[in-house]
PDB file of C-alpha atoms in Angstrom:
ATOM      1  CA  MET A   1      32.649  23.391  -8.603  1.00 46.00           C
ATOM      2  CA  ALA A   2      30.497  21.179 -10.830  1.00 41.00           C
ATOM      3  CA  GLN A   3      33.331  18.798 -11.190  1.00 48.00           C
ATOM      4  CA  VAL A   4      33.720  18.385  -7.442  1.00 40.00           C
ATOM      5  CA  TYR A   5      30.024  17.848  -7.123  1.00 40.00           C
ATOM      6  CA  LEU A   6      30.223  15.059  -9.790  1.00 37.00           C
ATOM      7  CA  TRP A   7      33.006  13.365  -7.980  1.00 44.00           C
ATOM      8  CA  LEU A   8      31.150  13.560  -4.716  1.00 44.00           C
ATOM      9  CA  VAL A   9      27.943  11.968  -6.415  1.00 42.00           C
ATOM     10  CA  ALA A  10      30.177   9.313  -7.953  1.00 42.00           C
ATOM     11  CA  GLY A  11      31.570   8.465  -4.602  1.00 48.00           C
ATOM     12  CA  VAL A  12      28.292   8.214  -2.944  1.00 45.00           C
ATOM     13  CA  THR A  13      26.912   6.061  -5.768  1.00 45.00           C
ATOM     14  CA  LEU A  14      29.916   3.735  -5.634  1.00 42.00           C
ATOM     15  CA  GLY A  15      29.577   3.516  -1.836  1.00 47.00           C
ATOM     16  CA  SER A  16      25.991   2.782  -2.092  1.00 42.00           C
ATOM     17  CA  MET A  17      26.440   0.022  -4.636  1.00 40.00           C
ATOM     18  CA  LEU A  18      29.105  -1.559  -2.402  1.00 38.00           C
ATOM     19  CA  ALA A  19      26.588  -1.489   0.580  1.00 42.00           C
ATOM     20  CA  CYS A  20      23.952  -3.148  -1.773  1.00 44.00           C
ATOM     21  CA  SER A  21      26.470  -5.845  -2.751  1.00 39.00           C
ATOM     22  CA  LEU A  22      26.934  -6.651   0.904  1.00 39.00           C
ATOM     23  CA  GLY A  23      23.261  -7.536   1.353  1.00 38.00           C
ATOM     24  CA  GLU A  24      22.007  -4.304   2.794  1.00 44.00           C
ATOM     25  CA  ASP A  25      19.314  -3.851   0.143  1.00 44.00           C
ATOM     26  CA  VAL A  26      16.964  -1.817   2.380  1.00 44.00           C
ATOM     27  CA  LEU A  27      19.666   0.460   3.650  1.00 45.00           C
ATOM     28  CA  CYS A  28      20.822   1.009   0.073  1.00 48.00           C
ATOM     29  CA  ILE A  29      17.584   2.088  -1.205  1.00 45.00           C
ATOM     30  CA  HIS A  30      17.178   4.462   1.810  1.00 51.00           C
ATOM     31  CA  SER A  31      20.569   5.830   1.302  1.00 64.00           C
ATOM     32  CA  LEU A  32      19.913   6.644  -2.380  1.00 71.00           C
ATOM     33  CA  ASP A  33      16.448   8.131  -1.505  1.00 81.00           C
ATOM     34  CA  ASN A  34      17.997  10.227   1.254  1.00 85.00           C
ATOM     35  CA  TRP A  35      20.485  11.776  -1.325  1.00 91.00           C
ATOM     36  CA  THR A  36      17.556  12.406  -3.713  1.00 93.00           C
ATOM     37  CA  LEU A  37      15.423  13.932  -0.986  1.00 94.00           C
ATOM     38  CA  LEU A  38      18.348  16.152   0.220  1.00 95.00           C
ATOM     39  CA  ASP A  39      18.995  17.364  -3.347  1.00 95.00           C
ATOM     40  CA  LEU A  40      15.246  18.152  -3.860  1.00 96.00           C
ATOM     41  CA  LEU A  41      15.022  20.020  -0.647  1.00 96.00           C
ATOM     42  CA  ARG A  42      18.097  22.105  -1.573  1.00 95.00           C
ATOM     43  CA  GLN A  43      16.710  22.807  -4.979  1.00 96.00           C
ATOM     44  CA  LEU A  44      13.410  23.998  -3.367  1.00 95.00           C
ATOM     45  CA  GLU A  45      15.270  26.987  -1.787  1.00 94.00           C
ATOM     46  CA  ARG A  46      13.621  30.284  -2.987  1.00 92.00           C
ATOM     47  CA  ILE A  47      15.257  32.745  -0.805  1.00 93.00           C
ATOM     48  CA  PRO A  48      18.647  32.579   0.935  1.00 93.00           C
ATOM     49  CA  PRO A  49      18.338  31.082   4.321  1.00 89.00           C
ATOM     50  CA  GLN A  50      20.493  33.943   5.797  1.00 92.00           C
ATOM     51  CA  LEU A  51      17.619  36.421   4.982  1.00 94.00           C
ATOM     52  CA  CYS A  52      15.397  34.416   7.362  1.00 93.00           C
ATOM     53  CA  LEU A  53      17.552  34.097  10.378  1.00 91.00           C
ATOM     54  CA  ASN A  54      15.002  35.973  12.627  1.00 92.00           C
ATOM     55  CA  ASP A  55      12.439  33.435  11.721  1.00 91.00           C
ATOM     56  CA  ARG A  56      14.365  30.360  12.850  1.00 90.00           C
ATOM     57  CA  ILE A  57      13.466  28.638  15.998  1.00 92.00           C
ATOM     58  CA  ASP A  58      14.427  25.419  17.880  1.00 92.00           C
ATOM     59  CA  PHE A  59      11.760  22.933  17.033  1.00 94.00           C
ATOM     60  CA  GLN A  60      13.229  20.601  19.548  1.00 91.00           C
ATOM     61  CA  PHE A  61      14.204  17.722  17.328  1.00 90.00           C
ATOM     62  CA  PRO A  62      13.767  14.628  19.794  1.00 87.00           C
ATOM     63  CA  TRP A  63      17.371  13.222  19.252  1.00 82.00           C
ATOM     64  CA  GLN A  64      20.922  14.323  19.051  1.00 79.00           C
ATOM     65  CA  ARG A  65      23.236  12.799  16.507  1.00 74.00           C
ATOM     66  CA  GLU A  66      24.959  10.573  19.057  1.00 73.00           C
ATOM     67  CA  ASN A  67      21.647   9.233  20.449  1.00 75.00           C
ATOM     68  CA  PHE A  68      20.345   8.458  16.983  1.00 73.00           C
ATOM     69  CA  THR A  69      23.453   6.723  15.790  1.00 74.00           C
ATOM     70  CA  GLN A  70      23.309   4.361  18.966  1.00 79.00           C
ATOM     71  CA  MET A  71      19.820   3.432  18.205  1.00 82.00           C
ATOM     72  CA  HIS A  72      19.242  -0.187  17.005  1.00 80.00           C
ATOM     73  CA  LYS A  73      18.639  -0.509  13.371  1.00 79.00           C
ATOM     74  CA  THR A  74      14.958  -1.344  13.644  1.00 77.00           C
ATOM     75  CA  GLN A  75      14.440   1.687  15.851  1.00 81.00           C
ATOM     76  CA  ARG A  76      16.143   3.888  13.267  1.00 82.00           C
ATOM     77  CA  THR A  77      13.970   2.394  10.481  1.00 82.00           C
ATOM     78  CA  CYS A  78      10.896   3.097  12.535  1.00 84.00           C
ATOM     79  CA  VAL A  79      11.974   6.729  13.181  1.00 86.00           C
ATOM     80  CA  ARG A  80      12.813   7.081   9.439  1.00 88.00           C
ATOM     81  CA  HIS A  81       9.449   5.844   8.363  1.00 88.00           C
ATOM     82  CA  VAL A  82       7.484   8.152  10.786  1.00 90.00           C
ATOM     83  CA  MET A  83       9.717  11.174   9.800  1.00 92.00           C
ATOM     84  CA  LEU A  84       9.196  10.558   6.099  1.00 94.00           C
ATOM     85  CA  GLN A  85       5.270  10.234   6.724  1.00 94.00           C
ATOM     86  CA  GLN A  86       5.421  13.508   8.634  1.00 96.00           C
ATOM     87  CA  ILE A  87       7.575  15.352   6.057  1.00 97.00           C
ATOM     88  CA  PHE A  88       5.084  14.132   3.440  1.00 97.00           C
ATOM     89  CA  LYS A  89       2.204  15.645   5.433  1.00 97.00           C
ATOM     90  CA  VAL A  90       3.999  19.003   5.728  1.00 97.00           C
ATOM     91  CA  PHE A  91       4.722  19.296   1.988  1.00 97.00           C
ATOM     92  CA  ILE A  92       1.361  17.784   0.610  1.00 97.00           C
ATOM     93  CA  THR A  93      -0.657  20.781   1.987  1.00 96.00           C
ATOM     94  CA  PRO A  94      -2.287  23.393  -0.235  1.00 96.00           C
ATOM     95  CA  HIS A  95      -0.122  25.964   1.542  1.00 97.00           C
ATOM     96  CA  SER A  96       2.976  24.167   0.576  1.00 96.00           C
ATOM     97  CA  PHE A  97       1.935  24.207  -3.132  1.00 95.00           C
ATOM     98  CA  ALA A  98       1.266  27.941  -2.832  1.00 95.00           C
ATOM     99  CA  ALA A  99       4.899  28.285  -1.497  1.00 95.00           C
ATOM    100  CA  TRP A 100       6.973  26.024  -3.675  1.00 96.00           C
ATOM    101  CA  ASN A 101       7.833  25.231  -7.205  1.00 95.00           C
ATOM    102  CA  HIS A 102       5.236  22.761  -8.291  1.00 96.00           C
ATOM    103  CA  THR A 103       7.445  20.446 -10.366  1.00 97.00           C
ATOM    104  CA  LEU A 104      10.108  20.076  -7.581  1.00 96.00           C
ATOM    105  CA  LEU A 105       7.515  19.712  -4.963  1.00 97.00           C
ATOM    106  CA  SER A 106       5.760  16.920  -6.907  1.00 97.00           C
ATOM    107  CA  GLN A 107       9.166  15.343  -7.364  1.00 96.00           C
ATOM    108  CA  LEU A 108       9.865  15.515  -3.608  1.00 96.00           C
ATOM    109  CA  LEU A 109       6.515  14.010  -2.790  1.00 97.00           C
ATOM    110  CA  SER A 110       7.026  11.167  -5.233  1.00 96.00           C
ATOM    111  CA  CYS A 111      10.420  10.410  -3.784  1.00 94.00           C
ATOM    112  CA  LEU A 112       8.978  10.402  -0.236  1.00 95.00           C
ATOM    113  CA  HIS A 113       6.091   8.139  -1.428  1.00 94.00           C
ATOM    114  CA  HIS A 114       8.677   5.759  -2.929  1.00 92.00           C
ATOM    115  CA  SER A 115      10.687   5.696   0.295  1.00 90.00           C
ATOM    116  CA  LEU A 116       7.666   5.030   2.330  1.00 90.00           C
ATOM    117  CA  GLU A 117       6.509   2.124   0.255  1.00 88.00           C
ATOM    118  CA  HIS A 118       9.793   0.433   0.853  1.00 82.00           C
ATOM    119  CA  LEU A 119       9.698   1.052   4.591  1.00 80.00           C
ATOM    120  CA  GLN A 120       6.088   0.086   5.178  1.00 73.00           C
ATOM    121  CA  PRO A 121       6.787  -3.748   5.654  1.00 63.00           C
ATOM    122  CA  VAL A 122       9.774  -3.152   7.934  1.00 59.00           C
ATOM    123  CA  GLU A 123       7.762  -0.745  10.128  1.00 54.00           C
ATOM    124  CA  GLU A 124       4.754  -3.036  10.513  1.00 57.00           C
ATOM    125  CA  ARG A 125       7.069  -5.618  12.153  1.00 59.00           C
ATOM    126  CA  ASN A 126       8.721  -3.132  14.504  1.00 58.00           C
ATOM    127  CA  LEU A 127       7.351  -3.086  18.013  1.00 60.00           C
ATOM    128  CA  ALA A 128       9.271   0.099  19.030  1.00 59.00           C
ATOM    129  CA  CYS A 129       7.463   2.204  16.478  1.00 71.00           C
ATOM    130  CA  PRO A 130       4.538   3.397  18.643  1.00 72.00           C
ATOM    131  CA  HIS A 131       6.791   4.846  21.344  1.00 77.00           C
ATOM    132  CA  LEU A 132       9.309   6.512  18.905  1.00 79.00           C
ATOM    133  CA  GLY A 133       6.469   7.709  16.626  1.00 84.00           C
ATOM    134  CA  ILE A 134       4.969   9.784  19.365  1.00 90.00           C
ATOM    135  CA  ASP A 135       8.279  11.824  19.650  1.00 89.00           C
ATOM    136  CA  VAL A 136       8.424  12.408  15.870  1.00 91.00           C
ATOM    137  CA  ARG A 137       4.724  13.468  15.755  1.00 93.00           C
ATOM    138  CA  LYS A 138       5.222  15.960  18.577  1.00 95.00           C
ATOM    139  CA  TYR A 139       8.145  17.376  16.788  1.00 95.00           C
ATOM    140  CA  PHE A 140       6.160  17.862  13.589  1.00 97.00           C
ATOM    141  CA  ARG A 141       3.192  19.286  15.470  1.00 97.00           C
ATOM    142  CA  ARG A 142       5.708  22.013  16.629  1.00 97.00           C
ATOM    143  CA  ILE A 143       6.485  22.633  12.936  1.00 97.00           C
ATOM    144  CA  HIS A 144       2.932  22.777  11.831  1.00 97.00           C
ATOM    145  CA  THR A 145       2.032  25.183  14.617  1.00 97.00           C
ATOM    146  CA  TYR A 146       5.018  27.209  13.711  1.00 98.00           C
ATOM    147  CA  LEU A 147       3.855  27.510  10.037  1.00 97.00           C
ATOM    148  CA  GLU A 148       0.360  28.455  11.123  1.00 97.00           C
ATOM    149  CA  GLY A 149       1.585  31.008  13.575  1.00 97.00           C
ATOM    150  CA  LYS A 150       3.824  32.598  10.899  1.00 96.00           C
ATOM    151  CA  LYS A 151       0.815  32.401   8.428  1.00 97.00           C
ATOM    152  CA  TYR A 152       2.871  30.317   6.114  1.00 97.00           C
ATOM    153  CA  SER A 153       5.225  33.157   5.135  1.00 96.00           C
ATOM    154  CA  SER A 154       8.176  32.517   2.764  1.00 95.00           C
ATOM    155  CA  CYS A 155      10.690  32.799   5.594  1.00 96.00           C
ATOM    156  CA  ALA A 156       8.648  30.421   7.626  1.00 96.00           C
ATOM    157  CA  TRP A 157       8.716  27.803   4.862  1.00 97.00           C
ATOM    158  CA  GLU A 158      12.496  28.494   4.428  1.00 96.00           C
ATOM    159  CA  ALA A 159      13.101  27.756   8.182  1.00 96.00           C
ATOM    160  CA  VAL A 160      11.121  24.520   7.994  1.00 96.00           C
ATOM    161  CA  ARG A 161      12.846  23.397   4.743  1.00 96.00           C
ATOM    162  CA  VAL A 162      16.302  23.958   6.395  1.00 95.00           C
ATOM    163  CA  GLU A 163      15.168  22.216   9.542  1.00 95.00           C
ATOM    164  CA  ILE A 164      13.954  19.124   7.679  1.00 95.00           C
ATOM    165  CA  GLN A 165      17.042  19.041   5.560  1.00 94.00           C
ATOM    166  CA  VAL A 166      19.406  19.192   8.643  1.00 91.00           C
ATOM    167  CA  HIS A 167      17.612  16.433  10.336  1.00 90.00           C
ATOM    168  CA  LEU A 168      17.084  14.193   7.229  1.00 89.00           C
ATOM    169  CA  VAL A 169      20.875  13.841   7.050  1.00 85.00           C
ATOM    170  CA  LEU A 170      20.537  11.745  10.342  1.00 79.00           C
ATOM    171  CA  LEU A 171      18.366   9.180   8.586  1.00 75.00           C
TER     172      LEU A 171
END
């Protein structure tokens, strides 16, 4: 199994290097950061998600995969920036530090911060950001409200971790 994982990582790395060589430096950085973020979110898992199925709800993510892939590149960059900001806000809280492994959480926050630094100049030039950002912030408001309502239980955090992991793939 480990060998298959190594081949997958090698393939993604090779594909990312090819994208970089084609002049898509910003996309390359984001792609590699996404893989790192997804891996860190996977490592954060403390309890099997199937034990928390009763705690899962529909947070009403604002876009479907088809809609998101049809967005213009600058709009996707804006959504990515606001999403990463909001993910950072979810995981920087004292409640989050009480719930997760501190080392992994610190690595996740560091990776998010790195990604946000690279996106800041692009987002500042994007006129679509205010409108798209509202939808993302409403989505994350539902996540915060959910966590508060569940009193930051382990299963609530697991449901949020899985939700963020699922939608981070779109970015």
